[in-house]
mmCIF file of C-alpha atoms in Angstrom:
data_model
loop_
_atom_site.group_PDB
_atom_site.id
_atom_site.type_symbol
_atom_site.label_atom_id
_atom_site.label_comp_id
_atom_site.label_asym_id
_atom_site.label_seq_id
_atom_site.Cartn_x
_atom_site.Cartn_y
_atom_site.Cartn_z
ATOM 1 C CA GLY A 224 1.110 -8.421 -38.535
ATOM 2 C CA GLN A 225 -0.432 -10.749 -36.018
ATOM 3 C CA GLN A 226 -3.828 -12.126 -36.899
ATOM 4 C CA LEU A 227 -6.413 -14.167 -35.114
ATOM 5 C CA ASN A 228 -8.466 -16.610 -37.147
ATOM 6 C CA GLN A 229 -11.802 -17.121 -35.464
ATOM 7 C CA SER A 230 -14.292 -19.791 -36.477
ATOM 8 C CA PRO A 231 -16.998 -20.362 -37.224
ATOM 9 C CA GLN A 232 -18.006 -17.008 -38.640
ATOM 10 C CA SER A 233 -21.639 -17.584 -37.687
ATOM 11 C CA MET A 234 -23.802 -20.177 -35.990
ATOM 12 C CA PHE A 235 -27.531 -20.738 -35.876
ATOM 13 C CA ILE A 236 -28.510 -23.213 -33.203
ATOM 14 C CA GLN A 237 -31.495 -24.483 -31.266
ATOM 15 C CA GLU A 238 -32.034 -23.398 -27.677
ATOM 16 C CA GLY A 239 -30.494 -25.958 -25.335
ATOM 17 C CA GLU A 240 -27.686 -26.957 -27.659
ATOM 18 C CA ASP A 241 -24.030 -26.602 -26.773
ATOM 19 C CA VAL A 242 -21.825 -24.250 -28.773
ATOM 20 C CA SER A 243 -18.120 -24.300 -29.483
ATOM 21 C CA MET A 244 -15.971 -21.674 -31.186
ATOM 22 C CA ASN A 245 -12.227 -21.214 -31.432
ATOM 23 C CA CYS A 246 -9.410 -18.918 -32.347
ATOM 24 C CA THR A 247 -6.028 -19.756 -33.801
ATOM 25 C CA SER A 248 -2.943 -17.796 -34.653
ATOM 26 C CA SER A 249 0.484 -18.369 -36.125
ATOM 27 C CA SER A 250 1.924 -16.234 -33.309
ATOM 28 C CA ILE A 251 2.266 -16.931 -29.621
ATOM 29 C CA PHE A 252 -0.071 -14.969 -27.374
ATOM 30 C CA ASN A 253 0.481 -13.983 -23.747
ATOM 31 C CA THR A 254 -3.177 -13.729 -22.832
ATOM 32 C CA TRP A 255 -6.412 -14.860 -24.401
ATOM 33 C CA LEU A 256 -9.744 -13.210 -23.762
ATOM 34 C CA TRP A 257 -13.301 -13.740 -24.895
ATOM 35 C CA TYR A 258 -15.736 -10.860 -25.301
ATOM 36 C CA LYS A 259 -19.416 -10.762 -26.189
ATOM 37 C CA GLN A 260 -21.123 -7.923 -27.994
ATOM 38 C CA ASP A 261 -24.882 -7.512 -27.757
ATOM 39 C CA PRO A 262 -26.651 -5.560 -30.502
ATOM 40 C CA GLY A 263 -26.132 -1.824 -30.065
ATOM 41 C CA GLU A 264 -23.610 -2.293 -27.283
ATOM 42 C CA GLY A 265 -19.864 -2.410 -26.903
ATOM 43 C CA PRO A 266 -18.112 -5.739 -26.242
ATOM 44 C CA VAL A 267 -18.116 -7.030 -22.682
ATOM 45 C CA LEU A 268 -15.420 -9.269 -21.240
ATOM 46 C CA LEU A 269 -16.594 -12.826 -20.538
ATOM 47 C CA ILE A 270 -13.443 -14.748 -19.670
ATOM 48 C CA ALA A 271 -9.730 -13.923 -19.434
ATOM 49 C CA LEU A 272 -6.983 -16.552 -19.610
ATOM 50 C CA TYR A 273 -3.403 -15.905 -18.572
ATOM 51 C CA LYS A 274 -1.538 -19.222 -18.626
ATOM 52 C CA ALA A 275 -1.021 -21.900 -21.259
ATOM 53 C CA GLY A 276 -3.356 -24.788 -20.552
ATOM 54 C CA GLU A 277 -5.581 -22.731 -18.274
ATOM 55 C CA LEU A 278 -9.228 -23.784 -18.275
ATOM 56 C CA THR A 279 -11.692 -21.268 -16.839
ATOM 57 C CA SER A 280 -15.453 -21.285 -16.448
ATOM 58 C CA ASN A 281 -17.958 -18.486 -16.041
ATOM 59 C CA GLY A 282 -21.391 -19.995 -15.525
ATOM 60 C CA ARG A 283 -22.300 -21.912 -18.666
ATOM 61 C CA LEU A 284 -19.185 -20.628 -20.435
ATOM 62 C CA THR A 285 -15.869 -22.446 -20.462
ATOM 63 C CA ALA A 286 -12.711 -21.291 -22.196
ATOM 64 C CA GLN A 287 -9.213 -22.701 -22.504
ATOM 65 C CA PHE A 288 -5.800 -21.219 -23.274
ATOM 66 C CA GLY A 289 -4.120 -23.645 -25.668
ATOM 67 C CA ILE A 290 -0.913 -25.396 -24.633
ATOM 68 C CA THR A 291 0.927 -24.058 -27.668
ATOM 69 C CA ARG A 292 -0.257 -20.520 -26.747
ATOM 70 C CA LYS A 293 -1.477 -20.163 -30.315
ATOM 71 C CA ASP A 294 -5.115 -21.029 -29.813
ATOM 72 C CA SER A 295 -8.113 -20.819 -27.533
ATOM 73 C CA PHE A 296 -11.654 -22.129 -27.514
ATOM 74 C CA LEU A 297 -14.922 -21.045 -25.934
ATOM 75 C CA ASN A 298 -17.759 -23.425 -25.153
ATOM 76 C CA ILE A 299 -21.296 -22.437 -24.201
ATOM 77 C CA SER A 300 -23.429 -25.153 -22.698
ATOM 78 C CA ALA A 301 -27.223 -25.366 -22.850
ATOM 79 C CA SER A 302 -27.640 -22.196 -24.912
ATOM 80 C CA ILE A 303 -30.486 -19.779 -24.191
ATOM 81 C CA PRO A 304 -31.932 -16.954 -26.308
ATOM 82 C CA SER A 305 -29.959 -14.257 -24.462
ATOM 83 C CA ASP A 306 -26.724 -15.880 -25.651
ATOM 84 C CA VAL A 307 -27.395 -14.238 -29.020
ATOM 85 C CA GLY A 308 -24.661 -11.819 -30.037
ATOM 86 C CA ILE A 309 -21.190 -11.590 -31.490
ATOM 87 C CA TYR A 310 -18.400 -13.377 -29.654
ATOM 88 C CA PHE A 311 -14.854 -12.120 -30.107
ATOM 89 C CA CYS A 312 -11.645 -13.762 -29.123
ATOM 90 C CA ALA A 313 -8.772 -11.427 -28.357
ATOM 91 C CA GLY A 314 -5.197 -11.730 -27.289
ATOM 92 C CA THR A 315 -2.172 -9.776 -26.262
ATOM 93 C CA THR A 316 1.209 -10.477 -27.770
ATOM 94 C CA GLY A 317 4.722 -9.140 -27.691
ATOM 95 C CA ASN A 318 5.967 -6.492 -25.326
ATOM 96 C CA THR A 319 3.434 -3.807 -26.110
ATOM 97 C CA GLY A 320 0.456 -5.715 -24.798
ATOM 98 C CA LYS A 321 -1.552 -4.487 -27.767
ATOM 99 C CA LEU A 322 -4.881 -6.304 -27.854
ATOM 100 C CA ILE A 323 -5.761 -7.991 -31.149
ATOM 101 C CA PHE A 324 -9.281 -9.184 -31.922
ATOM 102 C CA GLY A 325 -10.597 -12.038 -34.007
ATOM 103 C CA GLN A 326 -13.241 -11.435 -36.657
ATOM 104 C CA GLY A 327 -16.054 -12.548 -34.397
ATOM 105 C CA THR A 328 -18.580 -15.384 -34.322
ATOM 106 C CA THR A 329 -22.209 -14.354 -34.699
ATOM 107 C CA LEU A 330 -24.451 -16.619 -32.661
ATOM 108 C CA GLN A 331 -28.177 -16.905 -33.194
ATOM 109 C CA VAL A 332 -30.320 -19.084 -30.944
ATOM 110 C CA LYS A 333 -33.721 -20.340 -32.002
ATOM 111 C CA PRO A 334 -36.149 -20.694 -29.095
ATOM 112 C CA LYS B 107 -19.553 3.593 -11.070
ATOM 113 C CA ALA B 108 -20.241 5.181 -14.450
ATOM 114 C CA GLY B 109 -19.097 3.233 -17.487
ATOM 115 C CA VAL B 110 -17.266 4.447 -20.560
ATOM 116 C CA THR B 111 -19.179 7.273 -22.208
ATOM 117 C CA GLN B 112 -18.899 8.035 -25.903
ATOM 118 C CA THR B 113 -20.377 10.976 -27.745
ATOM 119 C CA PRO B 114 -22.012 11.406 -30.101
ATOM 120 C CA ARG B 115 -23.737 8.034 -30.459
ATOM 121 C CA TYR B 116 -24.703 8.596 -34.078
ATOM 122 C CA LEU B 117 -23.571 11.033 -36.716
ATOM 123 C CA ILE B 118 -23.755 11.496 -40.455
ATOM 124 C CA LYS B 119 -21.083 13.281 -42.446
ATOM 125 C CA THR B 120 -20.252 13.753 -46.102
ATOM 126 C CA ARG B 121 -17.054 12.887 -47.902
ATOM 127 C CA GLY B 122 -14.263 15.353 -47.319
ATOM 128 C CA GLN B 123 -15.557 16.550 -43.957
ATOM 129 C CA GLN B 124 -13.853 15.883 -40.690
ATOM 130 C CA VAL B 125 -15.235 14.446 -37.466
ATOM 131 C CA THR B 126 -14.277 14.443 -33.795
ATOM 132 C CA LEU B 127 -15.435 11.732 -31.410
ATOM 133 C CA SER B 128 -15.191 11.924 -27.648
ATOM 134 C CA CYS B 129 -14.645 9.307 -24.957
ATOM 135 C CA SER B 130 -14.769 9.591 -21.187
ATOM 136 C CA PRO B 131 -13.204 6.547 -19.501
ATOM 137 C CA ILE B 132 -14.282 4.910 -16.286
ATOM 138 C CA SER B 133 -13.231 7.002 -13.327
ATOM 139 C CA GLY B 134 -9.714 6.012 -12.305
ATOM 140 C CA HIS B 135 -8.864 4.393 -15.627
ATOM 141 C CA ARG B 136 -5.934 6.094 -17.245
ATOM 142 C CA SER B 137 -5.606 4.173 -20.491
ATOM 143 C CA VAL B 138 -7.925 4.716 -23.449
ATOM 144 C CA SER B 139 -7.937 2.689 -26.658
ATOM 145 C CA TRP B 140 -9.895 3.242 -29.846
ATOM 146 C CA TYR B 141 -11.162 0.586 -32.248
ATOM 147 C CA GLN B 142 -12.935 0.704 -35.578
ATOM 148 C CA GLN B 143 -15.602 -1.939 -36.107
ATOM 149 C CA THR B 144 -16.944 -2.801 -39.541
ATOM 150 C CA PRO B 145 -18.867 -5.893 -40.649
ATOM 151 C CA GLY B 146 -16.112 -7.084 -42.934
ATOM 152 C CA GLN B 147 -13.052 -6.255 -40.858
ATOM 153 C CA GLY B 148 -14.141 -6.860 -37.293
ATOM 154 C CA LEU B 149 -12.471 -4.816 -34.571
ATOM 155 C CA GLN B 150 -9.415 -2.976 -35.805
ATOM 156 C CA PHE B 151 -7.099 -1.259 -33.338
ATOM 157 C CA LEU B 152 -6.597 2.450 -33.969
ATOM 158 C CA PHE B 153 -4.496 3.736 -31.076
ATOM 159 C CA GLU B 154 -3.981 3.714 -27.341
ATOM 160 C CA TYR B 155 -3.335 6.651 -25.030
ATOM 161 C CA PHE B 156 -1.973 6.797 -21.516
ATOM 162 C CA SER B 157 -1.007 9.913 -19.565
ATOM 163 C CA GLU B 158 -1.717 12.072 -22.605
ATOM 164 C CA THR B 159 0.782 10.079 -24.694
ATOM 165 C CA GLN B 160 0.084 7.768 -27.598
ATOM 166 C CA ARG B 161 1.580 4.406 -26.666
ATOM 167 C CA ASN B 162 0.443 2.210 -29.526
ATOM 168 C CA LYS B 163 -0.848 2.830 -33.002
ATOM 169 C CA GLY B 164 -2.612 0.584 -35.478
ATOM 170 C CA ASN B 165 -2.271 0.493 -39.250
ATOM 171 C CA PHE B 166 -4.480 3.418 -40.165
ATOM 172 C CA PRO B 167 -3.617 6.401 -42.363
ATOM 173 C CA GLY B 168 -2.599 9.730 -40.905
ATOM 174 C CA ARG B 169 -6.131 11.035 -41.386
ATOM 175 C CA PHE B 170 -6.919 9.246 -38.139
ATOM 176 C CA SER B 171 -5.556 10.961 -35.082
ATOM 177 C CA GLY B 172 -6.297 11.219 -31.409
ATOM 178 C CA ARG B 173 -5.326 12.806 -28.168
ATOM 179 C CA GLN B 174 -5.842 12.418 -24.460
ATOM 180 C CA PHE B 175 -6.375 15.138 -21.921
ATOM 181 C CA SER B 176 -5.077 15.419 -18.380
ATOM 182 C CA ASN B 177 -8.370 14.111 -17.004
ATOM 183 C CA SER B 178 -7.936 10.957 -19.173
ATOM 184 C CA ARG B 179 -10.752 11.916 -21.524
ATOM 185 C CA SER B 180 -9.838 11.196 -25.112
ATOM 186 C CA GLU B 181 -10.845 12.389 -28.540
ATOM 187 C CA MET B 182 -10.234 10.946 -31.949
ATOM 188 C CA ASN B 183 -10.409 12.866 -35.185
ATOM 189 C CA VAL B 184 -10.820 11.706 -38.746
ATOM 190 C CA SER B 185 -10.089 14.246 -41.450
ATOM 191 C CA THR B 186 -11.033 14.194 -45.125
ATOM 192 C CA LEU B 187 -13.666 11.530 -44.579
ATOM 193 C CA GLU B 188 -14.048 8.722 -47.092
ATOM 194 C CA LEU B 189 -17.011 6.416 -47.644
ATOM 195 C CA GLY B 190 -14.978 3.554 -46.201
ATOM 196 C CA ASP B 191 -14.692 5.344 -42.876
ATOM 197 C CA SER B 192 -18.308 4.487 -42.136
ATOM 198 C CA ALA B 193 -18.096 2.306 -39.065
ATOM 199 C CA LEU B 194 -18.761 1.941 -35.381
ATOM 200 C CA TYR B 195 -15.936 3.568 -33.440
ATOM 201 C CA LEU B 196 -15.455 2.023 -30.034
ATOM 202 C CA CYS B 197 -13.544 3.452 -27.137
ATOM 203 C CA ALA B 198 -12.285 1.253 -24.328
ATOM 204 C CA SER B 199 -10.660 2.087 -21.045
ATOM 205 C CA SER B 200 -8.428 0.125 -18.716
ATOM 206 C CA LEU B 201 -6.524 0.722 -15.523
ATOM 207 C CA ASN B 202 -3.097 0.272 -17.045
ATOM 208 C CA PRO B 203 -1.631 0.609 -20.496
ATOM 209 C CA GLY B 204 0.230 -1.602 -22.892
ATOM 210 C CA ALA B 205 2.365 -4.322 -21.419
ATOM 211 C CA LEU B 206 0.873 -3.793 -17.993
ATOM 212 C CA ASN B 207 -2.566 -4.367 -19.366
ATOM 213 C CA THR B 208 -4.021 -7.824 -19.054
ATOM 214 C CA GLY B 209 -6.244 -7.131 -22.028
ATOM 215 C CA GLU B 210 -9.268 -6.475 -19.851
ATOM 216 C CA LEU B 211 -10.933 -3.584 -21.563
ATOM 217 C CA PHE B 212 -14.181 -1.842 -20.728
ATOM 218 C CA PHE B 213 -15.928 -0.640 -23.858
ATOM 219 C CA GLY B 214 -18.332 2.186 -24.463
ATOM 220 C CA GLU B 215 -21.397 1.789 -26.659
ATOM 221 C CA GLY B 216 -19.619 3.347 -29.600
ATOM 222 C CA SER B 217 -20.139 6.194 -32.022
ATOM 223 C CA ARG B 218 -21.702 5.108 -35.282
ATOM 224 C CA LEU B 219 -20.388 7.207 -38.146
ATOM 225 C CA THR B 220 -22.026 7.200 -41.551
ATOM 226 C CA VAL B 221 -20.211 8.919 -44.398
ATOM 227 C CA LEU B 222 -22.327 9.813 -47.422
#
């Protein structure tokens, strides 16, 4: 079935640094979304992308829907301690609209 | 506006038992999806319900089942529990189902199941 390959699996960075993570697939996706999960919570939607090539920002977060529709990236600028958590990419494909998630990127920020 | 509510938050069961988890979606949301989250496998889709009908199903054995009631509340059941069923079970709601869904899901805090 469809799979999303998300990388890196984990990151440990210094406060103030920029972060970049991405998702790739062998299948074409209709939408790409990025979620963040804080410890003990459910994932929360950060950014949703609906068109190939679309570049969208949400504060310090920027995400892009790849031109090939098979990839997406998320950038976080000037990281802060509250950015800690697990970031998931997700996408919908085919006619069912079933949402598929990547494996997640665990981000740790050192103050 | 109340968020997605899942109960219970934590539970411990033994192998062979069965468990029922409950999810109340955001008011007005008619679609409910269930996901299993484990450290090694990430978020795995279980099933999606809309108007009391299962619209999508993931690749899980028949021991995993669910249903949705007329008020959009949903339950999932796991029978004959195995050690590998230990996981965080997340429920998510959305306004519309399947192909009409943009993928924007609102998640509950999850039910953490431990099977001993």
